[in-house]
C-alpha positions as CSV (number, residue, x, y, z in Angstrom):
1,M,13.2,19.5,13.5
2,A,9.8,18.3,12.8
3,D,6.9,19.3,15.7
4,D,5.7,16.3,18.1
5,S,2.3,15.8,16.0
6,S,4.2,15.3,12.9
7,H,6.5,12.7,14.7
8,K,3.2,11.0,15.7
9,H,1.9,10.9,12.2
10,R,4.8,9.3,10.8
11,Q,4.8,7.0,13.7
12,K,1.3,5.8,13.4
13,R,1.8,5.6,9.2
14,L,4.6,3.3,9.7
15,R,2.9,1.1,12.4
16,R,-0.1,0.9,9.7
17,G,2.4,0.3,6.6
18,S,2.4,-3.4,6.9
19,G,1.5,-6.6,8.7
20,D,-2.2,-8.0,9.1
21,E,-3.3,-6.0,6.0
22,E,-6.5,-7.2,4.4
23,D,-6.5,-8.3,0.9
24,L,-8.4,-5.8,-1.6
25,L,-10.4,-8.4,-3.0
26,A,-12.2,-8.5,0.5
27,G,-13.1,-5.2,-0.2
28,R,-10.6,-3.3,1.9
29,S,-8.4,-0.5,0.5
30,S,-5.0,0.8,2.1
31,A,-7.1,3.8,3.3
32,L,-9.9,1.8,4.6
33,S,-7.8,-0.4,6.2
34,E,-6.4,2.3,8.4
35,S,-9.4,2.5,10.5
36,S,-10.3,-1.2,10.4
37,S,-10.1,-3.2,13.7
38,S,-7.4,-5.7,12.0
39,L,-4.8,-3.0,12.2
40,A,-5.4,-1.6,15.5
41,E,-2.3,0.2,17.2
42,G,-1.8,-2.7,19.3
43,D,-1.7,-5.3,16.2
44,P,2.1,-6.9,16.6
45,R,4.4,-5.7,13.5
46,T,7.1,-7.6,12.1
47,F,10.2,-6.1,10.4
48,R,13.0,-7.3,8.0
49,L,16.5,-6.4,8.5
50,R,18.5,-7.2,5.0
51,G,22.4,-7.4,4.3
52,V,23.2,-9.1,7.8
53,P,26.5,-10.2,7.8
54,L,27.1,-14.0,6.9
55,D,28.9,-14.5,10.2
56,W,26.4,-13.1,12.4
57,S,24.3,-15.2,14.7
58,V,20.7,-14.4,16.3
59,D,22.7,-12.8,19.6
60,D,24.8,-10.5,17.1
61,V,21.6,-9.2,15.3
62,R,19.9,-8.6,18.6
63,S,23.0,-6.6,20.1
64,F,23.3,-4.7,17.0
65,L,19.4,-3.8,17.2
66,E,19.8,-2.9,20.8
67,K,22.6,-0.6,20.3
68,N,20.8,1.2,17.3
69,H,17.4,1.4,18.9
70,R,17.2,1.6,22.5
71,S,13.6,2.6,23.1
72,S,12.4,-0.9,22.6
73,V,13.6,-4.8,23.0
74,P,14.2,-6.4,19.7
75,I,12.9,-10.2,19.5
76,I,14.6,-12.0,16.5
77,R,12.1,-14.4,14.9
78,S,14.3,-15.8,12.1
79,L,17.5,-15.5,10.8
80,A,18.2,-17.1,7.2
81,H,20.9,-17.0,4.2
82,E,19.3,-15.4,1.3
83,I,19.3,-16.9,-2.2
84,D,22.4,-14.9,-3.4
85,G,24.5,-16.3,-0.6
86,Q,26.1,-13.1,0.3
87,S,24.3,-12.2,3.3
88,K,21.1,-13.1,5.7
89,T,17.8,-11.7,6.6
90,S,16.0,-11.5,9.8
91,T,12.4,-11.2,10.8
92,I,12.2,-9.1,14.0
93,T,9.3,-7.8,16.4
94,F,9.9,-5.2,19.0
95,E,8.7,-5.0,22.6
96,G,7.8,-1.4,23.6
97,T,7.6,1.5,21.3
98,V,8.4,1.5,17.8
99,S,9.7,4.9,16.5
100,L,11.3,5.0,13.0
101,P,11.5,8.1,10.8
102,T,10.3,6.6,7.8
103,S,9.0,3.0,6.6
104,M,12.8,2.3,5.7
105,W,15.6,2.7,8.0
106,Y,19.4,2.4,7.2
107,L,21.5,1.2,10.0
108,P,25.2,1.5,10.0
109,L,27.3,-1.6,10.1
110,P,30.2,-1.6,12.8
111,K,33.5,-1.3,11.0
112,L,36.0,-3.9,11.8
113,F,38.8,-1.7,10.9
114,E,39.3,1.8,10.4
115,T,39.7,2.1,6.7
116,Q,36.8,-0.2,6.1
117,P,34.3,1.4,3.8
118,A,31.4,2.5,5.4
119,R,28.2,0.3,5.0
120,E,24.5,0.6,5.9
121,V,21.8,-2.3,6.3
122,P,18.3,-1.5,5.6
123,L,15.2,-2.3,8.3
124,D,11.7,-2.2,6.6
125,D,8.4,-3.3,7.1
126,N,7.3,-3.5,3.5
127,F,8.8,-6.8,2.6
128,Y,9.2,-6.1,-1.1
129,G,10.9,-8.7,-3.4
130,I,12.0,-12.2,-2.2
131,T,12.4,-12.7,1.6
132,T,13.9,-16.0,2.9
133,L,12.0,-17.0,6.2
134,F,14.0,-20.3,6.4
135,A,17.0,-21.9,4.6
136,P,18.2,-25.5,5.5
137,P,21.9,-26.4,5.1
138,L,23.1,-26.8,1.5
139,E,23.3,-30.5,2.4
140,D,19.6,-30.6,3.8
141,H,18.3,-28.5,0.8
142,E,15.7,-30.3,-1.4
143,V,12.8,-27.8,-2.5
144,D,11.8,-24.6,-2.4
145,V,8.9,-23.3,-1.4
146,I,7.6,-19.6,-2.4
147,A,4.7,-17.7,-1.1
148,I,2.9,-14.7,-2.8
149,S,0.1,-12.5,-1.5
150,G,-3.0,-10.9,-3.2
151,L,-4.1,-7.5,-4.1
152,G,-3.8,-4.9,-1.5
153,G,-2.3,-7.6,0.8
154,H,1.1,-7.9,2.2
155,A,3.9,-10.3,1.7
156,F,4.1,-11.2,5.2
157,G,1.0,-9.9,7.1
158,S,-1.3,-11.6,4.7
159,F,-0.1,-15.0,6.1
160,K,0.2,-14.0,9.9
161,E,-2.5,-14.9,12.4
162,R,-4.6,-11.9,13.6
163,G,-3.2,-10.2,16.3
164,R,-0.4,-12.3,16.9
165,N,3.2,-12.9,15.9
166,Y,2.5,-16.4,14.6
167,M,3.4,-16.7,11.0
168,W,2.8,-20.6,9.4
169,L,5.1,-20.1,6.6
170,R,8.0,-19.3,9.1
171,D,7.1,-20.7,12.3
172,A,5.3,-24.2,11.2
173,L,5.9,-24.9,7.5
174,P,9.7,-25.7,7.9
175,N,9.6,-28.1,10.6
176,D,6.6,-30.0,8.7
177,L,9.0,-30.8,5.9
178,I,11.6,-33.0,7.3
179,G,14.1,-34.7,5.3
180,D,14.3,-38.4,6.0
181,K,17.9,-38.8,5.4
182,A,19.0,-36.2,7.8
183,H,15.9,-35.8,9.7
184,R,16.1,-32.2,9.4
185,P,13.8,-29.6,7.7
186,A,14.6,-29.7,4.1
187,A,12.6,-27.0,2.3
188,R,13.9,-23.3,1.9
189,V,10.7,-21.2,2.4
190,M,10.4,-17.7,0.9
191,I,7.9,-15.0,0.3
192,Y,7.7,-12.5,-2.2
193,G,6.3,-8.8,-1.8
194,Y,5.2,-6.3,-4.3
195,E,3.5,-2.8,-4.3
196,S,-0.4,-3.8,-4.6
197,T,-2.1,-0.7,-3.4
198,T,-4.7,0.4,-5.7
199,V,-7.2,3.0,-3.9
200,G,-5.3,6.5,-4.4
201,S,-2.5,4.6,-6.2
202,R,-0.8,6.6,-9.0
203,N,0.9,3.0,-10.1
204,M,-0.4,2.0,-13.6
205,Q,1.1,-1.5,-13.2
206,N,-0.9,-4.3,-15.0
207,L,-1.0,-8.0,-14.3
208,E,1.9,-8.5,-16.8
209,D,3.9,-6.0,-15.1
210,L,3.5,-7.7,-12.0
211,A,4.3,-11.0,-13.5
212,T,7.4,-9.3,-15.2
213,S,8.8,-8.2,-11.9
214,F,8.1,-11.4,-10.1
215,H,9.7,-13.4,-12.9
216,S,12.8,-11.3,-12.8
217,S,13.1,-11.9,-9.1
218,L,12.8,-15.8,-9.8
219,L,15.7,-15.8,-11.9
220,A,17.9,-15.4,-8.9
221,L,16.9,-18.9,-7.9
222,V,18.7,-20.0,-10.9
223,D,22.0,-18.2,-10.3
224,S,21.7,-19.7,-6.7
225,P,24.4,-22.6,-5.8
226,S,21.9,-25.3,-6.2
227,M,18.7,-25.3,-8.3
228,K,15.8,-27.0,-6.4
229,P,12.2,-28.1,-7.3
230,I,9.9,-24.9,-6.7
231,I,6.6,-25.0,-5.2
232,F,4.3,-22.0,-5.2
233,I,1.7,-20.9,-2.6
234,A,-0.2,-18.2,-4.2
235,H,-3.4,-16.1,-2.6
236,S,-5.8,-14.4,-4.8
237,L,-4.2,-12.4,-7.5
238,G,-1.0,-13.8,-6.6
239,G,-2.1,-17.1,-8.3
240,L,-2.7,-15.1,-11.4
241,I,0.7,-13.5,-11.0
242,V,2.3,-17.2,-10.8
243,K,0.1,-18.2,-14.1
244,Q,1.3,-15.2,-16.0
245,V,5.0,-16.0,-15.0
246,N,4.9,-19.3,-16.4
247,K,3.3,-18.0,-19.5
248,Q,5.8,-15.3,-20.1
249,A,8.8,-17.7,-19.3
250,I,7.5,-20.1,-21.9
251,I,7.4,-17.3,-24.7
252,A,10.8,-15.8,-23.4
253,L,12.3,-19.5,-24.0
254,S,10.6,-20.0,-27.3
255,K,11.8,-16.6,-28.6
256,S,15.3,-16.2,-27.2
257,Q,16.3,-19.9,-26.2
258,S,17.2,-18.5,-22.7
259,K,18.8,-21.3,-20.7
260,S,17.6,-19.5,-17.5
261,D,13.8,-19.6,-18.4
262,S,14.4,-23.2,-19.3
263,Q,15.8,-24.2,-16.1
264,L,12.9,-22.0,-14.3
265,I,10.3,-23.9,-16.2
266,Q,12.0,-27.2,-15.6
267,A,12.0,-26.4,-11.7
268,I,8.4,-25.7,-11.1
269,Y,6.6,-28.8,-9.8
270,G,3.7,-27.5,-7.5
271,L,1.0,-24.8,-7.1
272,I,-1.0,-24.4,-4.1
273,F,-3.9,-21.7,-5.0
274,F,-6.0,-20.1,-2.3
275,G,-9.2,-18.3,-3.7
276,V,-7.2,-17.4,-6.7
277,P,-9.9,-16.1,-9.3
278,N,-9.0,-18.1,-12.5
279,S,-12.1,-17.2,-14.1
280,G,-12.3,-13.6,-12.4
281,M,-14.5,-12.3,-9.9
282,D,-17.6,-9.5,-9.2
283,I,-15.8,-6.3,-9.1
284,T,-18.9,-4.5,-8.5
285,S,-18.1,-3.0,-4.9
286,L,-14.5,-2.3,-5.9
287,V,-15.1,0.1,-8.9
288,P,-16.5,2.7,-7.1
289,M,-13.4,2.9,-4.8
290,I,-10.8,2.6,-7.7
291,G,-12.8,5.0,-10.1
292,D,-10.9,5.8,-13.2
293,G,-7.5,5.9,-11.4
294,P,-4.4,4.4,-12.7
295,S,-4.9,1.0,-11.2
296,R,-8.5,0.7,-12.8
297,P,-7.1,-1.7,-15.9
298,L,-5.7,-4.1,-13.2
299,I,-9.2,-4.3,-11.2
300,D,-10.7,-4.9,-14.7
301,A,-8.5,-7.6,-15.8
302,I,-9.5,-9.8,-12.8
303,S,-13.4,-9.4,-13.7
304,S,-15.5,-12.2,-14.2
305,I,-16.9,-10.3,-17.5
306,N,-14.9,-10.1,-20.5
307,S,-11.4,-10.2,-19.3
308,Q,-9.2,-11.0,-22.1
309,I,-6.4,-11.9,-20.1
310,L,-7.9,-14.2,-17.6
311,T,-9.4,-15.9,-21.1
312,M,-6.1,-16.2,-22.6
313,Q,-4.7,-17.8,-19.2
314,Q,-7.4,-20.3,-19.1
315,R,-6.5,-21.4,-22.6
316,E,-2.8,-21.4,-22.3
317,F,-2.2,-22.4,-18.7
318,P,-3.1,-25.9,-18.7
319,S,-0.4,-26.9,-20.9
320,A,2.4,-24.4,-19.5
321,L,3.9,-26.8,-17.2
322,G,3.5,-29.9,-18.9
323,G,1.1,-32.7,-18.9
324,V,-0.2,-35.0,-15.8
325,E,3.3,-36.4,-14.8
326,D,5.1,-33.1,-14.9
327,S,3.3,-31.0,-12.2
328,E,0.7,-30.9,-9.8
329,M,-1.7,-28.3,-8.4
330,F,-3.8,-28.1,-5.4
331,C,-6.9,-25.3,-5.1
332,F,-8.5,-24.1,-2.2
333,Y,-11.7,-21.9,-2.0
334,E,-13.6,-19.9,0.6
335,T,-17.0,-21.1,2.3
336,L,-17.4,-17.9,4.4
337,E,-18.9,-14.8,3.2
338,S,-16.5,-11.6,3.5
339,P,-18.0,-8.3,4.0
340,T,-17.6,-5.5,1.2
341,A,-17.2,-1.5,1.2
342,Q,-19.9,0.9,0.7
343,N,-20.0,4.5,0.7
344,V,-21.8,6.0,3.8
345,N,-21.9,9.8,3.6
346,G,-18.8,10.3,1.7
347,K,-16.7,7.7,3.8
348,W,-16.1,4.0,2.9
349,S,-17.0,1.5,5.5
350,M,-16.9,-2.3,5.7
351,T,-21.0,-2.4,6.0
352,G,-21.8,-3.6,2.6
353,R,-23.3,-6.6,1.7
354,A,-21.5,-9.8,2.7
355,T,-20.5,-12.3,-0.3
356,I,-18.3,-15.0,-1.6
357,L,-15.7,-13.0,-3.3
358,V,-14.3,-15.7,-5.4
359,T,-16.5,-18.7,-6.0
360,K,-15.8,-22.2,-5.9
361,F,-16.0,-22.5,-9.6
362,S,-13.4,-19.9,-10.1
363,A,-11.2,-20.6,-7.5
364,T,-11.0,-24.4,-8.7
365,H,-11.4,-23.9,-12.6
366,C,-7.6,-24.7,-13.5
367,R,-6.7,-27.8,-15.2
368,P,-9.2,-30.5,-16.3
369,W,-7.3,-33.5,-14.9
370,E,-7.2,-31.9,-11.5
371,S,-11.1,-31.7,-10.7
372,G,-11.3,-34.3,-8.3
373,P,-11.7,-34.1,-4.3
374,E,-8.1,-34.8,-3.7
375,H,-7.1,-31.9,-5.6
376,I,-9.9,-29.4,-4.6
377,C,-10.5,-28.6,-0.9
378,A,-12.6,-26.2,1.1
379,V,-11.3,-23.9,3.8
380,A,-14.1,-22.2,6.2
381,R,-12.7,-19.0,6.1
382,T,-13.4,-15.7,4.4
383,H,-11.2,-14.8,1.5
384,S,-8.7,-12.8,3.4
385,D,-8.6,-15.3,6.5
386,M,-8.2,-18.6,4.5
387,V,-4.2,-18.1,4.6
388,K,-4.2,-17.0,8.2
389,F,-3.4,-20.0,10.2
390,G,-2.8,-20.5,13.9
391,P,-0.9,-23.1,16.0
392,E,-2.7,-26.5,15.6
393,D,-4.9,-24.9,13.3
394,H,-7.7,-27.8,11.9
395,E,-7.6,-25.8,8.6
396,Y,-4.0,-25.7,8.3
397,S,-3.9,-29.7,8.6
398,K,-5.6,-29.8,5.2
399,V,-2.7,-27.7,3.7
400,R,0.3,-29.4,5.5
401,Q,-0.9,-32.7,4.6
402,R,-1.1,-31.9,0.8
403,I,2.1,-29.7,0.9
404,K,3.9,-32.7,2.6
405,G,3.1,-35.1,-0.3
406,L,3.6,-32.6,-2.7
407,A,7.2,-31.6,-1.4
408,R,8.1,-35.4,-1.5
409,R,7.2,-36.1,-5.0
410,A,8.6,-33.0,-6.0
411,S,12.1,-33.9,-4.6
412,L,12.1,-37.4,-6.2
413,K,10.4,-36.1,-9.7
414,M,13.0,-33.3,-10.1
415,D,15.9,-35.1,-8.6
416,P,18.1,-34.7,-11.8
417,L,18.2,-31.0,-10.9
418,S,20.4,-31.7,-8.0
419,P,24.2,-32.4,-8.7
420,D,23.9,-35.5,-6.5
421,P,21.4,-37.7,-7.9
422,G,21.3,-39.7,-4.5
423,Q,20.8,-36.6,-2.4
424,S,16.8,-36.7,-2.7
425,E,15.6,-38.7,0.3
426,M,12.6,-36.4,1.4
427,F,9.7,-37.8,3.1
428,K,10.4,-41.4,2.4
429,D,8.3,-42.4,5.3
430,L,5.5,-41.1,3.5
431,Q,6.0,-43.5,0.2
432,G,3.6,-46.0,1.6
433,Q,0.4,-43.7,2.4
434,S,-1.9,-41.8,0.2
435,E,-0.2,-40.5,-2.8
436,F,-2.0,-37.4,-3.6
437,L,-3.4,-36.3,-0.2
438,G,0.2,-36.4,1.2
439,S,-0.8,-38.0,4.3
């Protein structure tokens, strides 16, 4: 049995393992973040329970967790069907002390009868892969929204309000995208997580590797009961991964005539980018932290100087999703400077020169026909905070208006994807209003 100090160390490591973690582009490594105020011990943590039986309700999940974790009170924040239709996923916070042996905990499901095979479900806080935060009933479902975080970020925590449990993708967006026909939420909202630690990491993945993994996860949407138009919400490096996915899907389609890739490309209609370094960024403050470690090629790939992959993306991406009538893109850029890291007496601290990490030019240099103010918008936040919105946040109102219009047009434009041509009634009450601003 481990001693008490070892137990406390594991508990502390778990609490710091996810949540309100800074994007590495803001100058924070995972090691550095452990001592930052944004990851204080009292900061709320959100956990994910996967493999929840389809017939379970919120009360069933709560009762199950209470029996398996008696030292704290579980609060069920969401419960949604996963894209494979085989199970549900729940997001959970706990009141009281959270003490788990590792960052992944397997809980045994109760047996309905004695001869039933034993089955366990995982409780974790890493949120790797696709997690569904909200799923409307099939008859209401009209559009898919998928959010992806940046380098050194966290699939859930990067979009969560600091110091609170509020997460706008889960707690606001579903209720903002209401279908006109049923007057109920019509968008399935998902997040995608990936291993993105770089400082001290042994992972040699590059941008193409990250895009390949994301691409594989997205193909599950093709096999889901109903294919719907897709809107990507991407922060920082996440946007470069989305762009690379589009490029790889087109290449796969041209070489193998893949039906799945064809359906995936056809479904992608909207892109909403936050601080995406399309033309690269200044990596000067990052290189000393990374050194010549395995993740150095990934950092070099996002440099504003001589990045071959970004140059290729700039050349090929504008036509990847067709022309003006085939898809839409909105770009948000930061206006507040972010602190950077510097080495003080052998230790990294957030005391370096403050700067704009991704310039307006780089964050908005995407497709030439979307360079006007209707497609480009400032967010008065730092690079990391530009995707952290609170309730009634005035910065979120800018985003909400654009997503609402984008979702409506995606639903109408992509209607042939639906088996029922008359199904798309989404946002008809918005049709007489501003077409591009979505207001």
